[in-house]
C-alpha cells in the first residue's frame, strides 16, 4: 500500500491532485502536508476532508524535523512535491521567500527522503512538479522540449530551476528515484485570484478594471488544471526514474486575446450586453523581466503514454467561469482573507 506525501496539497494544483488520488485510489494513504501560506486554502478540499484515506498535516517543507516525523508517523513511501511560492509578481517583490521555500524547502525534502529511504531507494519515488518558466522566453516560433537549456528570468523561475537541478542531482548522486515534470500555465476551479484568469474573472464580476500588462501580446500556453492532475497521476505511476516530461495544453493565447474571450463568455453568462466587460480592459505598466512567449512541446508524454488535454480551452474556460460564479462564498473568503481561519475552525480539536 502506497503512503504518499503530497506537499502543497491545499494550493490550486495540489488540491486537484489530492482529490484525484484520494477518490481514485482508496487503498493509498494520502498525506497532504501544507504550511497554509496565503495561497493554501483548506476550503479547496472540504469535499474529501473526511475520507478515510486522507490526512492533513500543517507543516513547512523547510522544517526537517516536522517532515521527518510525518515520514515516521505514516511510513511515507512516495512524494509528490507541489509546495512552492508560485507567483512571479510576488517573487519580484520578495525573492528570498522563493529561495527559502522553492530551493531550501525542496532540498530539505530530498534530505529527509534520502535518510528515511536509505538502502531501498529503488522502491520509492520523489516526483517533483515544476514549470515551463525555467526555460525562459521564446520568440515568435519554437517550442520548449525536455532538452531546452534552462534560462530563467524571474526570481520565481530561477528558484524553480534551482530546485529542478537539485532533484536531478539527488538522482545522479544518491540514486533516489526521481521524476520531474515541467508544465505550462494552469487554469481552472480554485485558482487563487492573483493570477491572470481568476483575477480577470473576479474583476469582471465586480466591474473593476482589467489590468493587462504592457502591450498585452505576451503569450502563454494554457492547460486545464484537471488535465494536469491526470498527467501527474500518469507520470507518478508510469514515469521513468531520472526522466523529465513536459506537459502542455497545445494551446497558445496572447493575453489580450484571452482576456477578450473571457469578457465575451462572461457577458453571455452574466446576461450583459456584448462588449460590456471588454470596456473594463486597461493597459498598465509592464512586469519587469516579462517573458514574451511560453509554449510547450508535450510530444514525449503524448507518445509514451497517450496523454493529451481532454477539454478544449473554450470548454475549460467556460467550466472555470461557471465554477467561480457558483462558488461566490469561496471567492469572498479568499478575497476577504476569511479562508485563513478555516484551519482553526476545522482542525483545532482534532
Ligand atoms: P499555489 O501557490 O496555489 O499553492 C502552493 C501551495 O504550497 C499552497 O497551498 C501553500 O500553502 C503551500 N506552501 C507554500 N510554501 C510552503 C512551505 N514552505 N511548506 C509547505 N507548504 C507550502 O501554487 P500552484 O499554482 O498550485 O502550483 C503548485 C506547483 O505547481 C508549484 O510547484 C508550481 O511551481 C507548479 N506549477 C504551477 C503552474 C501554474 O500555472 N500554477 C504551472 C506549472 C507548474
Ligand atoms: P500569471 O497568471 O501571473 O502567470 P505567469 O506569469 O506565471 O505566466 O500571468 C500570466 C500572463 O498574464 C503573464 O504574461 C502576465 C500577464 N498578467 C497581466 O497582464 N495582468 C495581470 O494582472 C496578471 C496577474 C498577469
mmCIF file with all atom_site columns, N, CA and C in Angstrom, residues 257-302:
data_model
loop_
_atom_site.group_PDB
_atom_site.id
_atom_site.type_symbol
_atom_site.label_atom_id
_atom_site.label_alt_id
_atom_site.label_comp_id
_atom_site.label_asym_id
_atom_site.label_entity_id
_atom_site.label_seq_id
_atom_site.pdbx_PDB_ins_code
_atom_site.Cartn_x
_atom_site.Cartn_y
_atom_site.Cartn_z
_atom_site.occupancy
_atom_site.B_iso_or_equiv
_atom_site.pdbx_formal_charge
_atom_site.auth_seq_id
_atom_site.auth_comp_id
_atom_site.auth_asym_id
_atom_site.auth_atom_id
_atom_site.pdbx_PDB_model_num
ATOM 1   N N  . UNK A 1 257 ? -5.962  38.549 -26.208 1.00 0.00 ? 257 UNK A N  1
ATOM 2   C CA . UNK A 1 257 ? -6.996  37.736 -26.866 1.00 0.00 ? 257 UNK A CA 1
ATOM 3   C C  . UNK A 1 257 ? -7.732  36.888 -25.833 1.00 0.00 ? 257 UNK A C  1
ATOM 4   N N  . UNK A 1 258 ? -6.967  36.383 -24.877 1.00 0.00 ? 258 UNK A N  1
ATOM 5   C CA . UNK A 1 258 ? -7.576  35.567 -23.819 1.00 0.00 ? 258 UNK A CA 1
ATOM 6   C C  . UNK A 1 258 ? -8.548  36.414 -22.988 1.00 0.00 ? 258 UNK A C  1
ATOM 7   N N  . UNK A 1 259 ? -8.119  37.614 -22.628 1.00 0.00 ? 259 UNK A N  1
ATOM 8   C CA . UNK A 1 259 ? -8.984  38.470 -21.803 1.00 0.00 ? 259 UNK A CA 1
ATOM 9   C C  . UNK A 1 259 ? -10.252 38.831 -22.583 1.00 0.00 ? 259 UNK A C  1
ATOM 10  N N  . UNK A 1 260 ? -10.108 39.059 -23.880 1.00 0.00 ? 260 UNK A N  1
ATOM 11  C CA . UNK A 1 260 ? -11.303 39.355 -24.693 1.00 0.00 ? 260 UNK A CA 1
ATOM 12  C C  . UNK A 1 260 ? -12.258 38.164 -24.746 1.00 0.00 ? 260 UNK A C  1
ATOM 13  N N  . UNK A 1 261 ? -11.692 36.935 -24.857 1.00 0.00 ? 261 UNK A N  1
ATOM 14  C CA . UNK A 1 261 ? -12.540 35.729 -24.860 1.00 0.00 ? 261 UNK A CA 1
ATOM 15  C C  . UNK A 1 261 ? -13.281 35.596 -23.527 1.00 0.00 ? 261 UNK A C  1
ATOM 16  N N  . UNK A 1 262 ? -12.536 35.843 -22.433 1.00 0.00 ? 262 UNK A N  1
ATOM 17  C CA . UNK A 1 262 ? -13.154 35.787 -21.103 1.00 0.00 ? 262 UNK A CA 1
ATOM 18  C C  . UNK A 1 262 ? -14.303 36.787 -20.997 1.00 0.00 ? 262 UNK A C  1
ATOM 19  N N  . UNK A 1 263 ? -14.057 38.009 -21.477 1.00 0.00 ? 263 UNK A N  1
ATOM 20  C CA . UNK A 1 263 ? -15.090 39.055 -21.417 1.00 0.00 ? 263 UNK A CA 1
ATOM 21  C C  . UNK A 1 263 ? -16.327 38.614 -22.186 1.00 0.00 ? 263 UNK A C  1
ATOM 22  N N  . UNK A 1 264 ? -16.100 38.001 -23.367 1.00 0.00 ? 264 UNK A N  1
ATOM 23  C CA . UNK A 1 264 ? -17.224 37.576 -24.206 1.00 0.00 ? 264 UNK A CA 1
ATOM 24  C C  . UNK A 1 264 ? -18.050 36.503 -23.480 1.00 0.00 ? 264 UNK A C  1
ATOM 25  N N  . UNK A 1 265 ? -17.322 35.474 -22.954 1.00 0.00 ? 265 UNK A N  1
ATOM 26  C CA . UNK A 1 265 ? -18.045 34.386 -22.272 1.00 0.00 ? 265 UNK A CA 1
ATOM 27  C C  . UNK A 1 265 ? -18.781 34.920 -21.036 1.00 0.00 ? 265 UNK A C  1
ATOM 28  N N  . UNK A 1 266 ? -18.139 35.854 -20.331 1.00 0.00 ? 266 UNK A N  1
ATOM 29  C CA . UNK A 1 266 ? -18.769 36.339 -19.088 1.00 0.00 ? 266 UNK A CA 1
ATOM 30  C C  . UNK A 1 266 ? -19.952 37.245 -19.379 1.00 0.00 ? 266 UNK A C  1
ATOM 31  N N  . UNK A 1 267 ? -19.871 38.038 -20.439 1.00 0.00 ? 267 UNK A N  1
ATOM 32  C CA . UNK A 1 267 ? -21.044 38.846 -20.826 1.00 0.00 ? 267 UNK A CA 1
ATOM 33  C C  . UNK A 1 267 ? -22.248 37.936 -21.044 1.00 0.00 ? 267 UNK A C  1
ATOM 34  N N  . UNK A 1 268 ? -21.997 36.803 -21.750 1.00 0.00 ? 268 UNK A N  1
ATOM 35  C CA . UNK A 1 268 ? -23.106 35.867 -22.021 1.00 0.00 ? 268 UNK A CA 1
ATOM 36  C C  . UNK A 1 268 ? -23.648 35.292 -20.717 1.00 0.00 ? 268 UNK A C  1
ATOM 37  N N  . UNK A 1 269 ? -22.735 34.838 -19.850 1.00 0.00 ? 269 UNK A N  1
ATOM 38  C CA . UNK A 1 269 ? -23.176 34.163 -18.623 1.00 0.00 ? 269 UNK A CA 1
ATOM 39  C C  . UNK A 1 269 ? -23.824 35.128 -17.628 1.00 0.00 ? 269 UNK A C  1
ATOM 40  N N  . UNK A 1 270 ? -23.382 36.399 -17.654 1.00 0.00 ? 270 UNK A N  1
ATOM 41  C CA . UNK A 1 270 ? -23.923 37.365 -16.694 1.00 0.00 ? 270 UNK A CA 1
ATOM 42  C C  . UNK A 1 270 ? -25.110 38.133 -17.283 1.00 0.00 ? 270 UNK A C  1
ATOM 43  N N  . UNK A 1 271 ? -25.464 37.798 -18.545 1.00 0.00 ? 271 UNK A N  1
ATOM 44  C CA . UNK A 1 271 ? -26.583 38.479 -19.189 1.00 0.00 ? 271 UNK A CA 1
ATOM 45  C C  . UNK A 1 271 ? -26.284 39.947 -19.482 1.00 0.00 ? 271 UNK A C  1
ATOM 46  N N  . UNK A 1 272 ? -24.998 40.264 -19.723 1.00 0.00 ? 272 UNK A N  1
ATOM 47  C CA . UNK A 1 272 ? -24.646 41.649 -20.049 1.00 0.00 ? 272 UNK A CA 1
ATOM 48  C C  . UNK A 1 272 ? -24.637 41.838 -21.571 1.00 0.00 ? 272 UNK A C  1
ATOM 49  N N  . UNK A 1 273 ? -24.805 43.057 -22.013 1.00 0.00 ? 273 UNK A N  1
ATOM 50  C CA . UNK A 1 273 ? -24.706 43.365 -23.445 1.00 0.00 ? 273 UNK A CA 1
ATOM 51  C C  . UNK A 1 273 ? -23.336 42.952 -23.958 1.00 0.00 ? 273 UNK A C  1
ATOM 52  N N  . UNK A 1 274 ? -23.250 42.346 -25.176 1.00 0.00 ? 274 UNK A N  1
ATOM 53  C CA . UNK A 1 274 ? -21.928 42.028 -25.723 1.00 0.00 ? 274 UNK A CA 1
ATOM 54  C C  . UNK A 1 274 ? -21.045 43.284 -25.739 1.00 0.00 ? 274 UNK A C  1
ATOM 55  N N  . UNK A 1 275 ? -19.778 43.119 -25.307 1.00 0.00 ? 275 UNK A N  1
ATOM 56  C CA . UNK A 1 275 ? -18.843 44.256 -25.323 1.00 0.00 ? 275 UNK A CA 1
ATOM 57  C C  . UNK A 1 275 ? -18.763 45.004 -23.995 1.00 0.00 ? 275 UNK A C  1
ATOM 58  N N  . UNK A 1 276 ? -19.688 44.697 -23.058 1.00 0.00 ? 276 UNK A N  1
ATOM 59  C CA . UNK A 1 276 ? -19.709 45.445 -21.794 1.00 0.00 ? 276 UNK A CA 1
ATOM 60  C C  . UNK A 1 276 ? -18.419 45.236 -20.994 1.00 0.00 ? 276 UNK A C  1
ATOM 61  N N  . UNK A 1 277 ? -18.056 43.960 -20.773 1.00 0.00 ? 277 UNK A N  1
ATOM 62  C CA . UNK A 1 277 ? -16.904 43.679 -19.905 1.00 0.00 ? 277 UNK A CA 1
ATOM 63  C C  . UNK A 1 277 ? -15.597 44.140 -20.542 1.00 0.00 ? 277 UNK A C  1
ATOM 64  N N  . UNK A 1 278 ? -15.512 44.044 -21.884 1.00 0.00 ? 278 UNK A N  1
ATOM 65  C CA . UNK A 1 278 ? -14.267 44.437 -22.561 1.00 0.00 ? 278 UNK A CA 1
ATOM 66  C C  . UNK A 1 278 ? -13.949 45.918 -22.339 1.00 0.00 ? 278 UNK A C  1
ATOM 67  N N  . UNK A 1 279 ? -14.978 46.692 -22.025 1.00 0.00 ? 279 UNK A N  1
ATOM 68  C CA . UNK A 1 279 ? -14.720 48.124 -21.760 1.00 0.00 ? 279 UNK A CA 1
ATOM 69  C C  . UNK A 1 279 ? -13.883 48.326 -20.496 1.00 0.00 ? 279 UNK A C  1
ATOM 70  N N  . UNK A 1 280 ? -13.801 47.280 -19.675 1.00 0.00 ? 280 UNK A N  1
ATOM 71  C CA . UNK A 1 280 ? -13.011 47.388 -18.428 1.00 0.00 ? 280 UNK A CA 1
ATOM 72  C C  . UNK A 1 280 ? -11.512 47.186 -18.661 1.00 0.00 ? 280 UNK A C  1
ATOM 73  N N  . UNK A 1 281 ? -11.135 46.718 -19.876 1.00 0.00 ? 281 UNK A N  1
ATOM 74  C CA . UNK A 1 281 ? -9.718  46.427 -20.151 1.00 0.00 ? 281 UNK A CA 1
ATOM 75  C C  . UNK A 1 281 ? -8.892  47.707 -20.042 1.00 0.00 ? 281 UNK A C  1
ATOM 76  N N  . UNK A 1 282 ? -7.820  47.612 -19.237 1.00 0.00 ? 282 UNK A N  1
ATOM 77  C CA . UNK A 1 282 ? -6.951  48.769 -19.008 1.00 0.00 ? 282 UNK A CA 1
ATOM 78  C C  . UNK A 1 282 ? -5.502  48.320 -19.160 1.00 0.00 ? 282 UNK A C  1
ATOM 79  N N  . UNK A 1 283 ? -4.776  48.929 -20.060 1.00 0.00 ? 283 UNK A N  1
ATOM 80  C CA . UNK A 1 283 ? -3.356  48.583 -20.189 1.00 0.00 ? 283 UNK A CA 1
ATOM 81  C C  . UNK A 1 283 ? -2.589  49.250 -19.055 1.00 0.00 ? 283 UNK A C  1
ATOM 82  N N  . UNK A 1 284 ? -1.745  48.460 -18.373 1.00 0.00 ? 284 UNK A N  1
ATOM 83  C CA . UNK A 1 284 ? -0.974  49.011 -17.237 1.00 0.00 ? 284 UNK A CA 1
ATOM 84  C C  . UNK A 1 284 ? 0.517   48.747 -17.470 1.00 0.00 ? 284 UNK A C  1
ATOM 85  N N  . UNK A 1 285 ? 1.336   49.323 -16.573 1.00 0.00 ? 285 UNK A N  1
ATOM 86  C CA . UNK A 1 285 ? 2.785   49.204 -16.653 1.00 0.00 ? 285 UNK A CA 1
ATOM 87  C C  . UNK A 1 285 ? 3.193   47.727 -16.733 1.00 0.00 ? 285 UNK A C  1
ATOM 88  N N  . UNK A 1 286 ? 4.212   47.448 -17.518 1.00 0.00 ? 286 UNK A N  1
ATOM 89  C CA . UNK A 1 286 ? 4.630   46.060 -17.725 1.00 0.00 ? 286 UNK A CA 1
ATOM 90  C C  . UNK A 1 286 ? 5.337   45.490 -16.492 1.00 0.00 ? 286 UNK A C  1
ATOM 91  N N  . UNK A 1 287 ? 5.350   44.163 -16.424 1.00 0.00 ? 287 UNK A N  1
ATOM 92  C CA . UNK A 1 287 ? 6.117   43.440 -15.395 1.00 0.00 ? 287 UNK A CA 1
ATOM 93  C C  . UNK A 1 287 ? 7.590   43.469 -15.806 1.00 0.00 ? 287 UNK A C  1
ATOM 94  N N  . UNK A 1 288 ? 8.524   43.773 -14.879 1.00 0.00 ? 288 UNK A N  1
ATOM 95  C CA . UNK A 1 288 ? 9.941   43.726 -15.267 1.00 0.00 ? 288 UNK A CA 1
ATOM 96  C C  . UNK A 1 288 ? 10.379  42.301 -15.604 1.00 0.00 ? 288 UNK A C  1
ATOM 97  N N  . UNK A 1 289 ? 11.245  42.157 -16.596 1.00 0.00 ? 289 UNK A N  1
ATOM 98  C CA . UNK A 1 289 ? 11.757  40.823 -16.960 1.00 0.00 ? 289 UNK A CA 1
ATOM 99  C C  . UNK A 1 289 ? 10.687  39.921 -17.549 1.00 0.00 ? 289 UNK A C  1
ATOM 100 N N  . UNK A 1 290 ? 9.617   40.506 -18.074 1.00 0.00 ? 290 UNK A N  1
ATOM 101 C CA . UNK A 1 290 ? 8.443   39.750 -18.537 1.00 0.00 ? 290 UNK A CA 1
ATOM 102 C C  . UNK A 1 290 ? 8.806   38.859 -19.729 1.00 0.00 ? 290 UNK A C  1
ATOM 103 N N  . UNK A 1 291 ? 8.615   37.538 -19.578 1.00 0.00 ? 291 UNK A N  1
ATOM 104 C CA . UNK A 1 291 ? 8.911   36.601 -20.677 1.00 0.00 ? 291 UNK A CA 1
ATOM 105 C C  . UNK A 1 291 ? 7.864   36.747 -21.778 1.00 0.00 ? 291 UNK A C  1
ATOM 106 N N  . UNK A 1 292 ? 8.341   36.879 -23.038 1.00 0.00 ? 292 UNK A N  1
ATOM 107 C CA . UNK A 1 292 ? 7.429   37.173 -24.135 1.00 0.00 ? 292 UNK A CA 1
ATOM 108 C C  . UNK A 1 292 ? 6.490   36.011 -24.462 1.00 0.00 ? 292 UNK A C  1
ATOM 109 N N  . UNK A 1 293 ? 7.079   34.840 -24.573 1.00 0.00 ? 293 UNK A N  1
ATOM 110 C CA . UNK A 1 293 ? 6.226   33.720 -25.023 1.00 0.00 ? 293 UNK A CA 1
ATOM 111 C C  . UNK A 1 293 ? 6.693   32.406 -24.406 1.00 0.00 ? 293 UNK A C  1
ATOM 112 N N  . UNK A 1 294 ? 5.734   31.621 -23.912 1.00 0.00 ? 294 UNK A N  1
ATOM 113 C CA . UNK A 1 294 ? 5.995   30.243 -23.483 1.00 0.00 ? 294 UNK A CA 1
ATOM 114 C C  . UNK A 1 294 ? 5.164   29.312 -24.358 1.00 0.00 ? 294 UNK A C  1
ATOM 115 N N  . UNK A 1 295 ? 5.748   28.192 -24.763 1.00 0.00 ? 295 UNK A N  1
ATOM 116 C CA . UNK A 1 295 ? 4.969   27.172 -25.485 1.00 0.00 ? 295 UNK A CA 1
ATOM 117 C C  . UNK A 1 295 ? 5.675   25.833 -25.321 1.00 0.00 ? 295 UNK A C  1
ATOM 118 N N  . UNK A 1 296 ? 4.899   24.847 -24.969 1.00 0.00 ? 296 UNK A N  1
ATOM 119 C CA . UNK A 1 296 ? 5.445   23.534 -24.612 1.00 0.00 ? 296 UNK A CA 1
ATOM 120 C C  . UNK A 1 296 ? 5.282   22.533 -25.752 1.00 0.00 ? 296 UNK A C  1
ATOM 121 N N  . UNK A 1 297 ? 6.332   21.776 -25.992 1.00 0.00 ? 297 UNK A N  1
ATOM 122 C CA . UNK A 1 297 ? 6.217   20.600 -26.852 1.00 0.00 ? 297 UNK A CA 1
ATOM 123 C C  . UNK A 1 297 ? 5.961   19.410 -25.930 1.00 0.00 ? 297 UNK A C  1
ATOM 124 N N  . UNK A 1 298 ? 4.713   18.948 -25.889 1.00 0.00 ? 298 UNK A N  1
ATOM 125 C CA . UNK A 1 298 ? 4.350   17.856 -24.974 1.00 0.00 ? 298 UNK A CA 1
ATOM 126 C C  . UNK A 1 298 ? 4.307   16.520 -25.714 1.00 0.00 ? 298 UNK A C  1
ATOM 127 N N  . UNK A 1 299 ? 5.126   16.385 -26.789 1.00 0.00 ? 299 UNK A N  1
ATOM 128 C CA . UNK A 1 299 ? 5.013   15.153 -27.578 1.00 0.00 ? 299 UNK A CA 1
ATOM 129 C C  . UNK A 1 299 ? 5.582   13.928 -26.858 1.00 0.00 ? 299 UNK A C  1
ATOM 130 N N  . UNK A 1 300 ? 6.514   14.138 -25.903 1.00 0.00 ? 300 UNK A N  1
ATOM 131 C CA . UNK A 1 300 ? 7.091   12.969 -25.220 1.00 0.00 ? 300 UNK A CA 1
ATOM 132 C C  . UNK A 1 300 ? 6.022   12.247 -24.380 1.00 0.00 ? 300 UNK A C  1
ATOM 133 N N  . UNK A 1 301 ? 5.324   12.971 -23.543 1.00 0.00 ? 301 UNK A N  1
ATOM 134 C CA . UNK A 1 301 ? 4.278   12.333 -22.705 1.00 0.00 ? 301 UNK A CA 1
ATOM 135 C C  . UNK A 1 301 ? 3.136   11.820 -23.598 1.00 0.00 ? 301 UNK A C  1
ATOM 136 N N  . UNK A 1 302 ? 2.907   12.519 -24.709 1.00 0.00 ? 302 UNK A N  1
ATOM 137 C CA . UNK A 1 302 ? 1.861   12.073 -25.634 1.00 0.00 ? 302 UNK A CA 1
ATOM 138 C C  . UNK A 1 302 ? 2.256   10.754 -26.293 1.00 0.00 ? 302 UNK A C  1
#
